[in-house]
PDB file of N, CA, C and O in Angstrom:
ATOM      1  N   MET A1380    -262.363  -2.401-104.229  1.00 93.00           N
ATOM      2  CA  MET A1380    -263.032  -1.750-105.605  1.00 93.00           C
ATOM      3  C   MET A1380    -264.206  -0.738-105.492  1.00 93.00           C
ATOM      4  O   MET A1380    -264.772  -1.176-104.719  1.00 93.00           O
ATOM      5  N   LEU A1381    -263.697   0.174-106.088  1.00 92.00           N
ATOM      6  CA  LEU A1381    -264.677   1.522-106.074  1.00 92.00           C
ATOM      7  C   LEU A1381    -265.813   1.087-107.217  1.00 92.00           C
ATOM      8  O   LEU A1381    -265.634   0.793-108.419  1.00 92.00           O
ATOM      9  N   ILE A1382    -267.013   0.951-107.100  1.00 94.00           N
ATOM     10  CA  ILE A1382    -268.067   0.691-108.163  1.00 94.00           C
ATOM     11  C   ILE A1382    -268.988   2.048-108.280  1.00 94.00           C
ATOM     12  O   ILE A1382    -269.479   2.673-107.129  1.00 94.00           O
ATOM     13  N   LEU A1383    -269.029   2.691-109.348  1.00 93.00           N
ATOM     14  CA  LEU A1383    -269.704   3.509-109.526  1.00 93.00           C
ATOM     15  C   LEU A1383    -270.924   3.557-110.644  1.00 93.00           C
ATOM     16  O   LEU A1383    -270.599   2.984-111.786  1.00 93.00           O
ATOM     17  N   THR A1384    -271.949   4.338-110.568  1.00 94.00           N
ATOM     18  CA  THR A1384    -272.875   3.955-111.464  1.00 94.00           C
ATOM     19  C   THR A1384    -272.816   5.582-112.280  1.00 94.00           C
ATOM     20  O   THR A1384    -272.716   6.815-111.916  1.00 94.00           O
ATOM     21  N   ARG A1385    -272.547   5.364-113.796  1.00 95.00           N
ATOM     22  CA  ARG A1385    -272.431   6.585-114.769  1.00 95.00           C
ATOM     23  C   ARG A1385    -273.469   6.442-115.735  1.00 95.00           C
ATOM     24  O   ARG A1385    -273.792   4.942-116.450  1.00 95.00           O
ATOM     25  N   LYS A1386    -274.069   7.384-116.126  1.00 95.00           N
ATOM     26  CA  LYS A1386    -274.788   7.534-117.705  1.00 95.00           C
ATOM     27  C   LYS A1386    -274.016   7.750-118.634  1.00 95.00           C
ATOM     28  O   LYS A1386    -272.850   8.286-118.748  1.00 95.00           O
ATOM     29  N   SER A1387    -274.397   7.582-119.888  1.00 95.00           N
ATOM     30  CA  SER A1387    -273.739   7.849-121.258  1.00 95.00           C
ATOM     31  C   SER A1387    -273.540   9.320-121.344  1.00 95.00           C
ATOM     32  O   SER A1387    -274.099   9.999-120.808  1.00 95.00           O
ATOM     33  N   GLY A1388    -272.072   9.811-121.332  1.00 96.00           N
ATOM     34  CA  GLY A1388    -271.553  11.062-121.461  1.00 96.00           C
ATOM     35  C   GLY A1388    -271.128  11.495-120.338  1.00 96.00           C
ATOM     36  O   GLY A1388    -270.503  12.388-120.277  1.00 96.00           O
ATOM     37  N   GLU A1389    -271.453  10.621-119.129  1.00 97.00           N
ATOM     38  CA  GLU A1389    -270.636  10.915-117.967  1.00 97.00           C
ATOM     39  C   GLU A1389    -269.209  10.558-117.814  1.00 97.00           C
ATOM     40  O   GLU A1389    -269.022   9.478-118.752  1.00 97.00           O
ATOM     41  N   SER A1390    -268.649  10.926-117.005  1.00 97.00           N
ATOM     42  CA  SER A1390    -266.958  10.521-116.889  1.00 97.00           C
ATOM     43  C   SER A1390    -266.620  10.401-115.317  1.00 97.00           C
ATOM     44  O   SER A1390    -267.313  10.624-114.239  1.00 97.00           O
ATOM     45  N   ILE A1391    -265.550   9.597-115.204  1.00 97.00           N
ATOM     46  CA  ILE A1391    -264.833   9.537-113.686  1.00 97.00           C
ATOM     47  C   ILE A1391    -263.510  10.036-113.898  1.00 97.00           C
ATOM     48  O   ILE A1391    -262.662   9.867-115.200  1.00 97.00           O
ATOM     49  N   LEU A1392    -262.912  10.925-113.219  1.00 97.00           N
ATOM     50  CA  LEU A1392    -261.481  11.471-113.117  1.00 97.00           C
ATOM     51  C   LEU A1392    -260.644  10.544-112.089  1.00 97.00           C
ATOM     52  O   LEU A1392    -261.240  10.304-111.013  1.00 97.00           O
ATOM     53  N   ILE A1393    -259.553  10.258-112.437  1.00 96.00           N
ATOM     54  CA  ILE A1393    -258.564   9.407-111.750  1.00 96.00           C
ATOM     55  C   ILE A1393    -257.403  10.315-111.751  1.00 96.00           C
ATOM     56  O   ILE A1393    -256.829  10.601-112.942  1.00 96.00           O
ATOM     57  N   GLY A1394    -257.197  10.949-110.682  1.00 95.00           N
ATOM     58  CA  GLY A1394    -256.317  12.045-110.486  1.00 95.00           C
ATOM     59  C   GLY A1394    -256.434  13.428-111.103  1.00 95.00           C
ATOM     60  O   GLY A1394    -257.607  13.416-111.618  1.00 95.00           O
ATOM     61  N   ASP A1395    -255.431  14.080-111.745  1.00 96.00           N
ATOM     62  CA  ASP A1395    -255.606  15.276-112.453  1.00 96.00           C
ATOM     63  C   ASP A1395    -255.416  14.999-113.847  1.00 96.00           C
ATOM     64  O   ASP A1395    -255.863  15.660-114.745  1.00 96.00           O
ATOM     65  N   ASP A1396    -255.028  13.800-114.402  1.00 95.00           N
ATOM     66  CA  ASP A1396    -254.532  13.604-115.847  1.00 95.00           C
ATOM     67  C   ASP A1396    -255.532  12.550-116.437  1.00 95.00           C
ATOM     68  O   ASP A1396    -255.376  12.449-117.734  1.00 95.00           O
ATOM     69  N   ILE A1397    -256.322  11.623-115.734  1.00 96.00           N
ATOM     70  CA  ILE A1397    -257.069  10.734-116.378  1.00 96.00           C
ATOM     71  C   ILE A1397    -258.392  10.842-116.344  1.00 96.00           C
ATOM     72  O   ILE A1397    -259.016  10.958-115.217  1.00 96.00           O
ATOM     73  N   GLU A1398    -259.003  10.789-117.358  1.00 97.00           N
ATOM     74  CA  GLU A1398    -260.665  10.865-117.536  1.00 97.00           C
ATOM     75  C   GLU A1398    -261.195   9.705-118.194  1.00 97.00           C
ATOM     76  O   GLU A1398    -260.664   9.189-119.383  1.00 97.00           O
ATOM     77  N   ILE A1399    -262.176   9.011-117.697  1.00 97.00           N
ATOM     78  CA  ILE A1399    -262.876   7.735-118.252  1.00 97.00           C
ATOM     79  C   ILE A1399    -264.053   8.374-118.538  1.00 97.00           C
ATOM     80  O   ILE A1399    -264.985   8.751-117.779  1.00 97.00           O
ATOM     81  N   VAL A1400    -264.601   8.091-119.876  1.00 97.00           N
ATOM     82  CA  VAL A1400    -265.870   8.602-120.427  1.00 97.00           C
ATOM     83  C   VAL A1400    -266.686   7.553-120.751  1.00 97.00           C
ATOM     84  O   VAL A1400    -266.135   6.790-121.558  1.00 97.00           O
ATOM     85  N   ILE A1401    -267.892   7.437-120.376  1.00 97.00           N
ATOM     86  CA  ILE A1401    -268.806   6.601-120.636  1.00 97.00           C
ATOM     87  C   ILE A1401    -269.405   7.157-122.225  1.00 97.00           C
ATOM     88  O   ILE A1401    -270.286   8.056-122.167  1.00 97.00           O
ATOM     89  N   THR A1402    -269.137   6.529-123.336  1.00 97.00           N
ATOM     90  CA  THR A1402    -269.547   7.122-124.589  1.00 97.00           C
ATOM     91  C   THR A1402    -270.938   6.449-125.102  1.00 97.00           C
ATOM     92  O   THR A1402    -271.700   7.217-125.739  1.00 97.00           O
ATOM     93  N   SER A1403    -271.030   5.191-124.675  1.00 96.00           N
ATOM     94  CA  SER A1403    -272.192   4.754-124.884  1.00 96.00           C
ATOM     95  C   SER A1403    -272.753   3.368-124.211  1.00 96.00           C
ATOM     96  O   SER A1403    -271.801   2.591-123.680  1.00 96.00           O
ATOM     97  N   ILE A1404    -274.046   3.195-124.091  1.00 95.00           N
ATOM     98  CA  ILE A1404    -274.338   2.013-123.501  1.00 95.00           C
ATOM     99  C   ILE A1404    -275.533   1.365-124.325  1.00 95.00           C
ATOM    100  O   ILE A1404    -276.339   1.855-124.914  1.00 95.00           O
ATOM    101  N   ASP A1405    -275.128   0.001-124.898  1.00 94.00           N
ATOM    102  CA  ASP A1405    -276.023  -0.814-125.512  1.00 94.00           C
ATOM    103  C   ASP A1405    -276.410  -2.264-125.041  1.00 94.00           C
ATOM    104  O   ASP A1405    -275.438  -2.831-125.180  1.00 94.00           O
ATOM    105  N   GLN A1406    -277.518  -2.598-124.574  1.00 92.00           N
ATOM    106  CA  GLN A1406    -277.703  -3.826-124.303  1.00 92.00           C
ATOM    107  C   GLN A1406    -276.661  -4.347-123.076  1.00 92.00           C
ATOM    108  O   GLN A1406    -276.510  -3.931-121.929  1.00 92.00           O
ATOM    109  N   ASN A1407    -275.586  -5.130-123.534  1.00 92.00           N
ATOM    110  CA  ASN A1407    -274.616  -5.743-122.533  1.00 92.00           C
ATOM    111  C   ASN A1407    -273.328  -5.354-122.786  1.00 92.00           C
ATOM    112  O   ASN A1407    -272.469  -5.686-122.101  1.00 92.00           O
ATOM    113  N   LYS A1408    -273.253  -4.167-123.573  1.00 94.00           N
ATOM    114  CA  LYS A1408    -271.799  -3.608-123.736  1.00 94.00           C
ATOM    115  C   LYS A1408    -272.012  -1.858-123.491  1.00 94.00           C
ATOM    116  O   LYS A1408    -273.067  -1.277-123.681  1.00 94.00           O
ATOM    117  N   VAL A1409    -270.560  -1.731-122.914  1.00 94.00           N
ATOM    118  CA  VAL A1409    -270.411  -0.396-122.349  1.00 94.00           C
ATOM    119  C   VAL A1409    -269.217   0.087-123.100  1.00 94.00           C
ATOM    120  O   VAL A1409    -268.333  -0.374-123.105  1.00 94.00           O
ATOM    121  N   LYS A1410    -269.376   1.418-124.112  1.00 96.00           N
ATOM    122  CA  LYS A1410    -268.133   1.743-124.635  1.00 96.00           C
ATOM    123  C   LYS A1410    -267.731   2.978-123.536  1.00 96.00           C
ATOM    124  O   LYS A1410    -268.418   3.816-123.238  1.00 96.00           O
ATOM    125  N   VAL A1411    -266.206   2.821-123.692  1.00 96.00           N
ATOM    126  CA  VAL A1411    -265.458   3.708-122.756  1.00 96.00           C
ATOM    127  C   VAL A1411    -264.473   4.496-123.512  1.00 96.00           C
ATOM    128  O   VAL A1411    -263.758   3.761-124.213  1.00 96.00           O
ATOM    129  N   GLY A1412    -264.513   5.516-123.088  1.00 97.00           N
ATOM    130  CA  GLY A1412    -263.104   6.430-123.923  1.00 97.00           C
ATOM    131  C   GLY A1412    -262.234   6.899-122.753  1.00 97.00           C
ATOM    132  O   GLY A1412    -262.676   7.033-121.514  1.00 97.00           O
ATOM    133  N   ILE A1413    -261.111   6.797-122.893  1.00 97.00           N
ATOM    134  CA  ILE A1413    -260.178   7.177-121.940  1.00 97.00           C
ATOM    135  C   ILE A1413    -259.035   8.454-122.363  1.00 97.00           C
ATOM    136  O   ILE A1413    -258.542   8.216-123.433  1.00 97.00           O
ATOM    137  N   ASN A1414    -259.325   9.512-121.750  1.00 96.00           N
ATOM    138  CA  ASN A1414    -258.537  10.623-122.059  1.00 96.00           C
ATOM    139  C   ASN A1414    -257.310  10.423-120.888  1.00 96.00           C
ATOM    140  O   ASN A1414    -257.329  10.580-119.506  1.00 96.00           O
ATOM    141  N   SER A1415    -255.965  10.583-121.365  1.00 96.00           N
ATOM    142  CA  SER A1415    -254.762  10.399-120.433  1.00 96.00           C
ATOM    143  C   SER A1415    -253.457  10.980-121.270  1.00 96.00           C
ATOM    144  O   SER A1415    -253.619  11.257-122.517  1.00 96.00           O
ATOM    145  N   PRO A1416    -252.445  11.263-120.445  1.00 96.00           N
ATOM    146  CA  PRO A1416    -251.449  11.720-121.092  1.00 96.00           C
ATOM    147  C   PRO A1416    -250.679  10.634-121.995  1.00 96.00           C
ATOM    148  O   PRO A1416    -250.901   9.372-121.640  1.00 96.00           O
ATOM    149  N   SER A1417    -250.109  10.940-123.049  1.00 95.00           N
ATOM    150  CA  SER A1417    -249.340   9.819-124.022  1.00 95.00           C
ATOM    151  C   SER A1417    -248.459   9.118-123.292  1.00 95.00           C
ATOM    152  O   SER A1417    -248.161   7.995-123.781  1.00 95.00           O
ATOM    153  N   HIS A1418    -247.821   9.348-122.441  1.00 96.00           N
ATOM    154  CA  HIS A1418    -246.860   8.748-121.732  1.00 96.00           C
ATOM    155  C   HIS A1418    -247.268   7.436-120.687  1.00 96.00           C
ATOM    156  O   HIS A1418    -246.508   6.799-120.196  1.00 96.00           O
ATOM    157  N   ILE A1419    -248.711   7.345-120.497  1.00 94.00           N
ATOM    158  CA  ILE A1419    -249.245   6.587-119.604  1.00 94.00           C
ATOM    159  C   ILE A1419    -249.657   5.477-120.520  1.00 94.00           C
ATOM    160  O   ILE A1419    -250.843   5.646-121.223  1.00 94.00           O
ATOM    161  N   PRO A1420    -249.220   4.406-120.674  1.00 93.00           N
ATOM    162  CA  PRO A1420    -249.951   3.385-121.794  1.00 93.00           C
ATOM    163  C   PRO A1420    -251.060   2.846-120.957  1.00 93.00           C
ATOM    164  O   PRO A1420    -251.374   2.612-119.775  1.00 93.00           O
ATOM    165  N   ILE A1421    -252.198   2.451-121.831  1.00 94.00           N
ATOM    166  CA  ILE A1421    -253.379   1.777-121.565  1.00 94.00           C
ATOM    167  C   ILE A1421    -253.641   0.457-122.406  1.00 94.00           C
ATOM    168  O   ILE A1421    -253.694   0.555-123.607  1.00 94.00           O
ATOM    169  N   TYR A1422    -253.789  -0.386-121.586  1.00 94.00           N
ATOM    170  CA  TYR A1422    -254.061  -1.823-122.101  1.00 94.00           C
ATOM    171  C   TYR A1422    -255.311  -2.538-121.770  1.00 94.00           C
ATOM    172  O   TYR A1422    -255.752  -2.366-120.713  1.00 94.00           O
ATOM    173  N   ARG A1423    -256.010  -3.358-122.654  1.00 94.00           N
ATOM    174  CA  ARG A1423    -256.968  -3.950-121.903  1.00 94.00           C
ATOM    175  C   ARG A1423    -256.466  -5.001-121.280  1.00 94.00           C
ATOM    176  O   ARG A1423    -255.350  -5.560-121.258  1.00 94.00           O
ATOM    177  N   ALA A1424    -257.109  -5.672-120.132  1.00 95.00           N
ATOM    178  CA  ALA A1424    -256.518  -6.524-119.188  1.00 95.00           C
ATOM    179  C   ALA A1424    -256.024  -7.812-119.895  1.00 95.00           C
ATOM    180  O   ALA A1424    -254.918  -8.241-119.347  1.00 95.00           O
ATOM    181  N   GLU A1425    -256.783  -8.188-120.400  1.00 96.00           N
ATOM    182  CA  GLU A1425    -256.380  -9.715-121.415  1.00 96.00           C
ATOM    183  C   GLU A1425    -255.058  -9.271-121.882  1.00 96.00           C
ATOM    184  O   GLU A1425    -254.178 -10.504-122.086  1.00 96.00           O
ATOM    185  N   LEU A1426    -254.928  -8.392-122.839  1.00 95.00           N
ATOM    186  CA  LEU A1426    -253.798  -8.011-123.501  1.00 95.00           C
ATOM    187  C   LEU A1426    -252.675  -7.727-122.594  1.00 95.00           C
ATOM    188  O   LEU A1426    -251.513  -8.141-122.977  1.00 95.00           O
ATOM    189  N   TYR A1427    -252.676  -7.055-121.424  1.00 94.00           N
ATOM    190  CA  TYR A1427    -251.891  -6.565-120.594  1.00 94.00           C
ATOM    191  C   TYR A1427    -251.042  -7.946-119.831  1.00 94.00           C
ATOM    192  O   TYR A1427    -249.960  -8.226-119.848  1.00 94.00           O
ATOM    193  N   ARG A1428    -252.170  -9.144-119.564  1.00 95.00           N
ATOM    194  CA  ARG A1428    -251.553 -10.174-118.964  1.00 95.00           C
ATOM    195  C   ARG A1428    -250.713 -11.084-119.954  1.00 95.00           C
ATOM    196  O   ARG A1428    -249.897 -11.708-119.650  1.00 95.00           O
ATOM    197  N   LYS A1429    -251.310 -10.989-121.179  1.00 95.00           N
ATOM    198  CA  LYS A1429    -250.515 -11.716-122.216  1.00 95.00           C
ATOM    199  C   LYS A1429    -249.045 -10.853-122.520  1.00 95.00           C
ATOM    200  O   LYS A1429    -248.275 -11.777-122.437  1.00 95.00           O
ATOM    201  N   ILE A1430    -248.878  -9.717-122.636  1.00 93.00           N
ATOM    202  CA  ILE A1430    -247.515  -8.856-122.511  1.00 93.00           C
ATOM    203  C   ILE A1430    -246.987  -9.383-121.396  1.00 93.00           C
ATOM    204  O   ILE A1430    -245.580  -9.812-121.545  1.00 93.00           O
ATOM    205  N   GLN A1431    -247.340  -9.657-120.091  1.00 94.00           N
ATOM    206  CA  GLN A1431    -246.485  -9.865-118.829  1.00 94.00           C
ATOM    207  C   GLN A1431    -245.966 -11.193-119.205  1.00 94.00           C
ATOM    208  O   GLN A1431    -244.920 -11.546-118.845  1.00 94.00           O
ATOM    209  N   GLU A1432    -246.892 -12.098-119.481  1.00 91.00           N
ATOM    210  CA  GLU A1432    -246.567 -13.558-119.722  1.00 91.00           C
ATOM    211  C   GLU A1432    -245.214 -13.745-120.701  1.00 91.00           C
ATOM    212  O   GLU A1432    -244.325 -14.519-120.755  1.00 91.00           O
ATOM    213  N   GLU A1433    -245.339 -12.875-121.854  1.00 90.00           N
ATOM    214  CA  GLU A1433    -244.464 -12.826-122.932  1.00 90.00           C
ATOM    215  C   GLU A1433    -242.932 -12.206-122.463  1.00 90.00           C
ATOM    216  O   GLU A1433    -241.818 -12.854-122.679  1.00 90.00           O
ATOM    217  N   ASN A1434    -243.092 -11.417-121.678  1.00 89.00           N
ATOM    218  CA  ASN A1434    -241.875 -10.761-121.000  1.00 89.00           C
ATOM    219  C   ASN A1434    -241.250 -11.602-120.013  1.00 89.00           C
ATOM    220  O   ASN A1434    -239.969 -11.699-119.990  1.00 89.00           O
ATOM    221  N   ARG A1435    -242.076 -12.547-119.283  1.00 87.00           N
ATOM    222  CA  ARG A1435    -241.644 -13.578-118.291  1.00 87.00           C
ATOM    223  C   ARG A1435    -240.907 -14.362-119.196  1.00 87.00           C
ATOM    224  O   ARG A1435    -239.789 -15.031-118.751  1.00 87.00           O
ATOM    225  N   GLY A1436    -241.634 -14.885-120.004  1.00 82.00           N
ATOM    226  CA  GLY A1436    -240.931 -16.021-121.033  1.00 82.00           C
ATOM    227  C   GLY A1436    -239.479 -15.558-121.686  1.00 82.00           C
ATOM    228  O   GLY A1436    -238.503 -16.179-121.627  1.00 82.00           O
ATOM    229  N   ALA A1437    -239.619 -14.162-122.092  1.00 79.00           N
ATOM    230  CA  ALA A1437    -238.311 -13.752-122.660  1.00 79.00           C
ATOM    231  C   ALA A1437    -237.206 -13.352-121.959  1.00 79.00           C
ATOM    232  O   ALA A1437    -236.162 -13.720-121.989  1.00 79.00           O
ATOM    233  N   ALA A1438    -237.466 -13.297-120.467  1.00 80.00           N
ATOM    234  CA  ALA A1438    -236.527 -12.925-119.563  1.00 80.00           C
ATOM    235  C   ALA A1438    -235.973 -14.326-118.954  1.00 80.00           C
ATOM    236  O   ALA A1438    -234.898 -14.126-118.449  1.00 80.00           O
ATOM    237  N   SER A1439    -236.590 -15.208-119.096  1.00 80.00           N
ATOM    238  CA  SER A1439    -236.324 -16.516-118.714  1.00 80.00           C
ATOM    239  C   SER A1439    -235.403 -17.425-119.722  1.00 80.00           C
ATOM    240  O   SER A1439    -235.351 -18.653-119.620  1.00 80.00           O
ATOM    241  N   ILE A1440    -235.053 -16.868-120.818  1.00 76.00           N
ATOM    242  CA  ILE A1440    -234.449 -17.859-121.754  1.00 76.00           C
ATOM    243  C   ILE A1440    -232.986 -18.080-121.440  1.00 76.00           C
ATOM    244  O   ILE A1440    -232.541 -17.762-120.572  1.00 76.00           O
ATOM    245  N   GLY A1441    -232.611 -19.630-121.638  1.00 80.00           N
ATOM    246  CA  GLY A1441    -231.214 -19.974-121.048  1.00 80.00           C
ATOM    247  C   GLY A1441    -230.072 -19.268-122.160  1.00 80.00           C
ATOM    248  O   GLY A1441    -230.054 -18.782-123.027  1.00 80.00           O
ATOM    249  N   LYS A1442    -228.762 -19.584-121.592  1.00 81.00           N
ATOM    250  CA  LYS A1442    -227.500 -18.968-122.331  1.00 81.00           C
ATOM    251  C   LYS A1442    -227.451 -19.630-123.663  1.00 81.00           C
ATOM    252  O   LYS A1442    -227.377 -18.632-124.456  1.00 81.00           O
ATOM    253  N   ASP A1443    -227.959 -20.836-123.826  1.00 84.00           N
ATOM    254  CA  ASP A1443    -227.725 -21.441-125.332  1.00 84.00           C
ATOM    255  C   ASP A1443    -228.581 -20.533-125.942  1.00 84.00           C
ATOM    256  O   ASP A1443    -228.437 -20.390-127.250  1.00 84.00           O
ATOM    257  N   GLU A1444    -230.117 -20.533-125.595  1.00 81.00           N
ATOM    258  CA  GLU A1444    -230.951 -19.615-126.540  1.00 81.00           C
ATOM    259  C   GLU A1444    -230.447 -18.202-126.715  1.00 81.00           C
ATOM    260  O   GLU A1444    -230.618 -17.782-128.066  1.00 81.00           O
ATOM    261  N   PHE A1445    -229.867 -17.617-125.826  1.00 79.00           N
ATOM    262  CA  PHE A1445    -229.386 -16.360-125.923  1.00 79.00           C
ATOM    263  C   PHE A1445    -228.106 -16.303-127.031  1.00 79.00           C
ATOM    264  O   PHE A1445    -228.283 -15.254-127.835  1.00 79.00           O
ATOM    265  N   ASP A1446    -227.432 -17.173-126.891  1.00 84.00           N
ATOM    266  CA  ASP A1446    -226.228 -17.090-127.900  1.00 84.00           C
ATOM    267  C   ASP A1446    -226.606 -17.462-129.230  1.00 84.00           C
ATOM    268  O   ASP A1446    -226.214 -16.748-130.258  1.00 84.00           O
ATOM    269  N   ASN A1447    -227.690 -18.406-129.419  1.00 85.00           N
ATOM    270  CA  ASN A1447    -228.358 -18.409-130.909  1.00 85.00           C
ATOM    271  C   ASN A1447    -228.849 -17.313-131.387  1.00 85.00           C
ATOM    272  O   ASN A1447    -228.899 -17.079-132.454  1.00 85.00           O
ATOM    273  N   MET A1448    -229.784 -16.660-130.435  1.00 82.00           N
ATOM    274  CA  MET A1448    -230.362 -15.401-130.812  1.00 82.00           C
ATOM    275  C   MET A1448    -229.254 -14.207-131.121  1.00 82.00           C
ATOM    276  O   MET A1448    -229.307 -13.562-132.340  1.00 82.00           O
ATOM    277  N   LEU A1449    -228.263 -14.224-130.550  1.00 85.00           N
ATOM    278  CA  LEU A1449    -227.088 -13.315-130.892  1.00 85.00           C
ATOM    279  C   LEU A1449    -226.489 -13.351-131.979  1.00 85.00           C
ATOM    280  O   LEU A1449    -226.169 -12.709-132.605  1.00 85.00           O
ATOM    281  N   GLU A1450    -226.215 -14.814-132.423  1.00 87.00           N
ATOM    282  CA  GLU A1450    -225.781 -15.030-133.438  1.00 87.00           C
ATOM    283  C   GLU A1450    -226.316 -14.732-134.618  1.00 87.00           C
ATOM    284  O   GLU A1450    -226.048 -14.266-135.538  1.00 87.00           O
ATOM    285  N   LYS A1451    -227.711 -15.184-134.453  1.00 86.00           N
ATOM    286  CA  LYS A1451    -228.636 -14.825-135.655  1.00 86.00           C
ATOM    287  C   LYS A1451    -228.786 -13.500-136.055  1.00 86.00           C
ATOM    288  O   LYS A1451    -228.754 -13.061-137.178  1.00 86.00           O
ATOM    289  N   TYR A1452    -229.131 -12.488-135.065  1.00 86.00           N
ATOM    290  CA  TYR A1452    -228.987 -11.286-135.430  1.00 86.00           C
ATOM    291  C   TYR A1452    -227.770 -10.372-135.436  1.00 86.00           C
ATOM    292  O   TYR A1452    -227.894  -9.024-135.860  1.00 86.00           O
ATOM    293  N   THR A1453    -226.943 -10.690-134.826  1.00 85.00           N
ATOM    294  CA  THR A1453    -225.511  -9.939-135.432  1.00 85.00           C
ATOM    295  C   THR A1453    -224.365 -10.974-135.999  1.00 85.00           C
ATOM    296  O   THR A1453    -223.536 -10.170-136.324  1.00 85.00           O
ATOM    297  N   GLY A1454    -224.821 -11.975-136.373  1.00 76.00           N
ATOM    298  CA  GLY A1454    -223.749 -12.566-136.936  1.00 76.00           C
ATOM    299  C   GLY A1454    -222.421 -13.071-136.098  1.00 76.00           C
ATOM    300  O   GLY A1454    -221.551 -13.700-136.594  1.00 76.00           O
ATOM    301  N   ALA A1455    -222.560 -12.824-134.860  1.00 65.00           N
ATOM    302  CA  ALA A1455    -221.499 -12.977-133.961  1.00 65.00           C
ATOM    303  C   ALA A1455    -222.129 -14.181-132.823  1.00 65.00           C
ATOM    304  O   ALA A1455    -223.178 -14.121-132.445  1.00 65.00           O
ATOM    305  N   SER A1456    -221.177 -14.871-132.187  1.00 59.00           N
ATOM    306  CA  SER A1456    -221.428 -15.600-130.744  1.00 59.00           C
ATOM    307  C   SER A1456    -220.667 -14.879-129.768  1.00 59.00           C
ATOM    308  O   SER A1456    -219.988 -14.014-129.789  1.00 59.00           O
ATOM    309  N   THR A1457    -221.170 -15.480-128.613  1.00 57.00           N
ATOM    310  CA  THR A1457    -220.791 -14.852-127.536  1.00 57.00           C
ATOM    311  C   THR A1457    -219.155 -15.087-127.113  1.00 57.00           C
ATOM    312  O   THR A1457    -218.398 -14.339-126.405  1.00 57.00           O
ATOM    313  N   GLY A1458    -218.429 -15.880-128.010  1.00 57.00           N
ATOM    314  CA  GLY A1458    -217.093 -16.332-127.997  1.00 57.00           C
ATOM    315  C   GLY A1458    -216.283 -15.362-128.741  1.00 57.00           C
ATOM    316  O   GLY A1458    -215.061 -15.366-128.853  1.00 57.00           O
ATOM    317  N   THR A1459    -217.071 -14.453-129.667  1.00 51.00           N
ATOM    318  CA  THR A1459    -216.345 -13.610-130.497  1.00 51.00           C
ATOM    319  C   THR A1459    -216.766 -12.064-130.317  1.00 51.00           C
ATOM    320  O   THR A1459    -217.848 -11.813-129.815  1.00 51.00           O
ATOM    321  N   ALA A1460    -215.711 -11.264-130.405  1.00 51.00           N
ATOM    322  CA  ALA A1460    -215.881  -9.721-130.136  1.00 51.00           C
ATOM    323  C   ALA A1460    -216.710  -9.263-131.090  1.00 51.00           C
ATOM    324  O   ALA A1460    -216.680  -9.643-132.527  1.00 51.00           O
ATOM    325  N   ILE A1461    -217.613  -8.273-130.913  1.00 53.00           N
ATOM    326  CA  ILE A1461    -218.548  -7.715-131.810  1.00 53.00           C
ATOM    327  C   ILE A1461    -217.999  -6.319-131.956  1.00 53.00           C
ATOM    328  O   ILE A1461    -217.663  -5.595-131.228  1.00 53.00           O
ATOM    329  N   GLU A1462    -217.606  -6.048-133.449  1.00 55.00           N
ATOM    330  CA  GLU A1462    -216.795  -4.774-133.764  1.00 55.00           C
ATOM    331  C   GLU A1462    -217.985  -3.670-133.948  1.00 55.00           C
ATOM    332  O   GLU A1462    -219.236  -3.792-134.293  1.00 55.00           O
ATOM    333  N   ARG A1463    -217.912  -2.550-133.405  1.00 55.00           N
ATOM    334  CA  ARG A1463    -218.622  -1.287-133.549  1.00 55.00           C
ATOM    335  C   ARG A1463    -217.980  -0.444-134.507  1.00 55.00           C
ATOM    336  O   ARG A1463    -217.012   0.057-134.201  1.00 55.00           O
ATOM    337  N   ASP A1464    -218.897   0.226-135.421  1.00 59.00           N
ATOM    338  CA  ASP A1464    -218.443   1.373-136.055  1.00 59.00           C
ATOM    339  C   ASP A1464    -218.780   2.404-135.520  1.00 59.00           C
ATOM    340  O   ASP A1464    -220.017   3.014-134.983  1.00 59.00           O
ATOM    341  N   ASN A1465    -217.656   3.044-134.870  1.00 57.00           N
ATOM    342  CA  ASN A1465    -217.814   4.574-134.129  1.00 57.00           C
ATOM    343  C   ASN A1465    -217.705   5.808-134.923  1.00 57.00           C
ATOM    344  O   ASN A1465    -217.392   6.818-134.603  1.00 57.00           O
ATOM    345  N   SER A1466    -218.078   5.718-136.188  1.00 56.00           N
ATOM    346  CA  SER A1466    -218.096   6.548-136.974  1.00 56.00           C
ATOM    347  C   SER A1466    -218.946   7.656-137.104  1.00 56.00           C
ATOM    348  O   SER A1466    -220.390   7.394-136.617  1.00 56.00           O
TER     349      SER A1466
END
């Protein structure tokens, strides 16, 4: 881990595309601004961990759960063909 000291208004560059700016420092809180390309998602660590946990849970559903979801959202079950409107 790289540890740097920055003052309010100073920044850190990550590669050519990402800039981390210290916007303010107040008692035990530091406000950080992040400038990056829109195609790079930025999450707080605790939110990112929650997203990963939810994705793992969604990826591990069983066949019965999948069939129930399919029937709920499409009105069809895996035993029935789903017709598509190609117009």
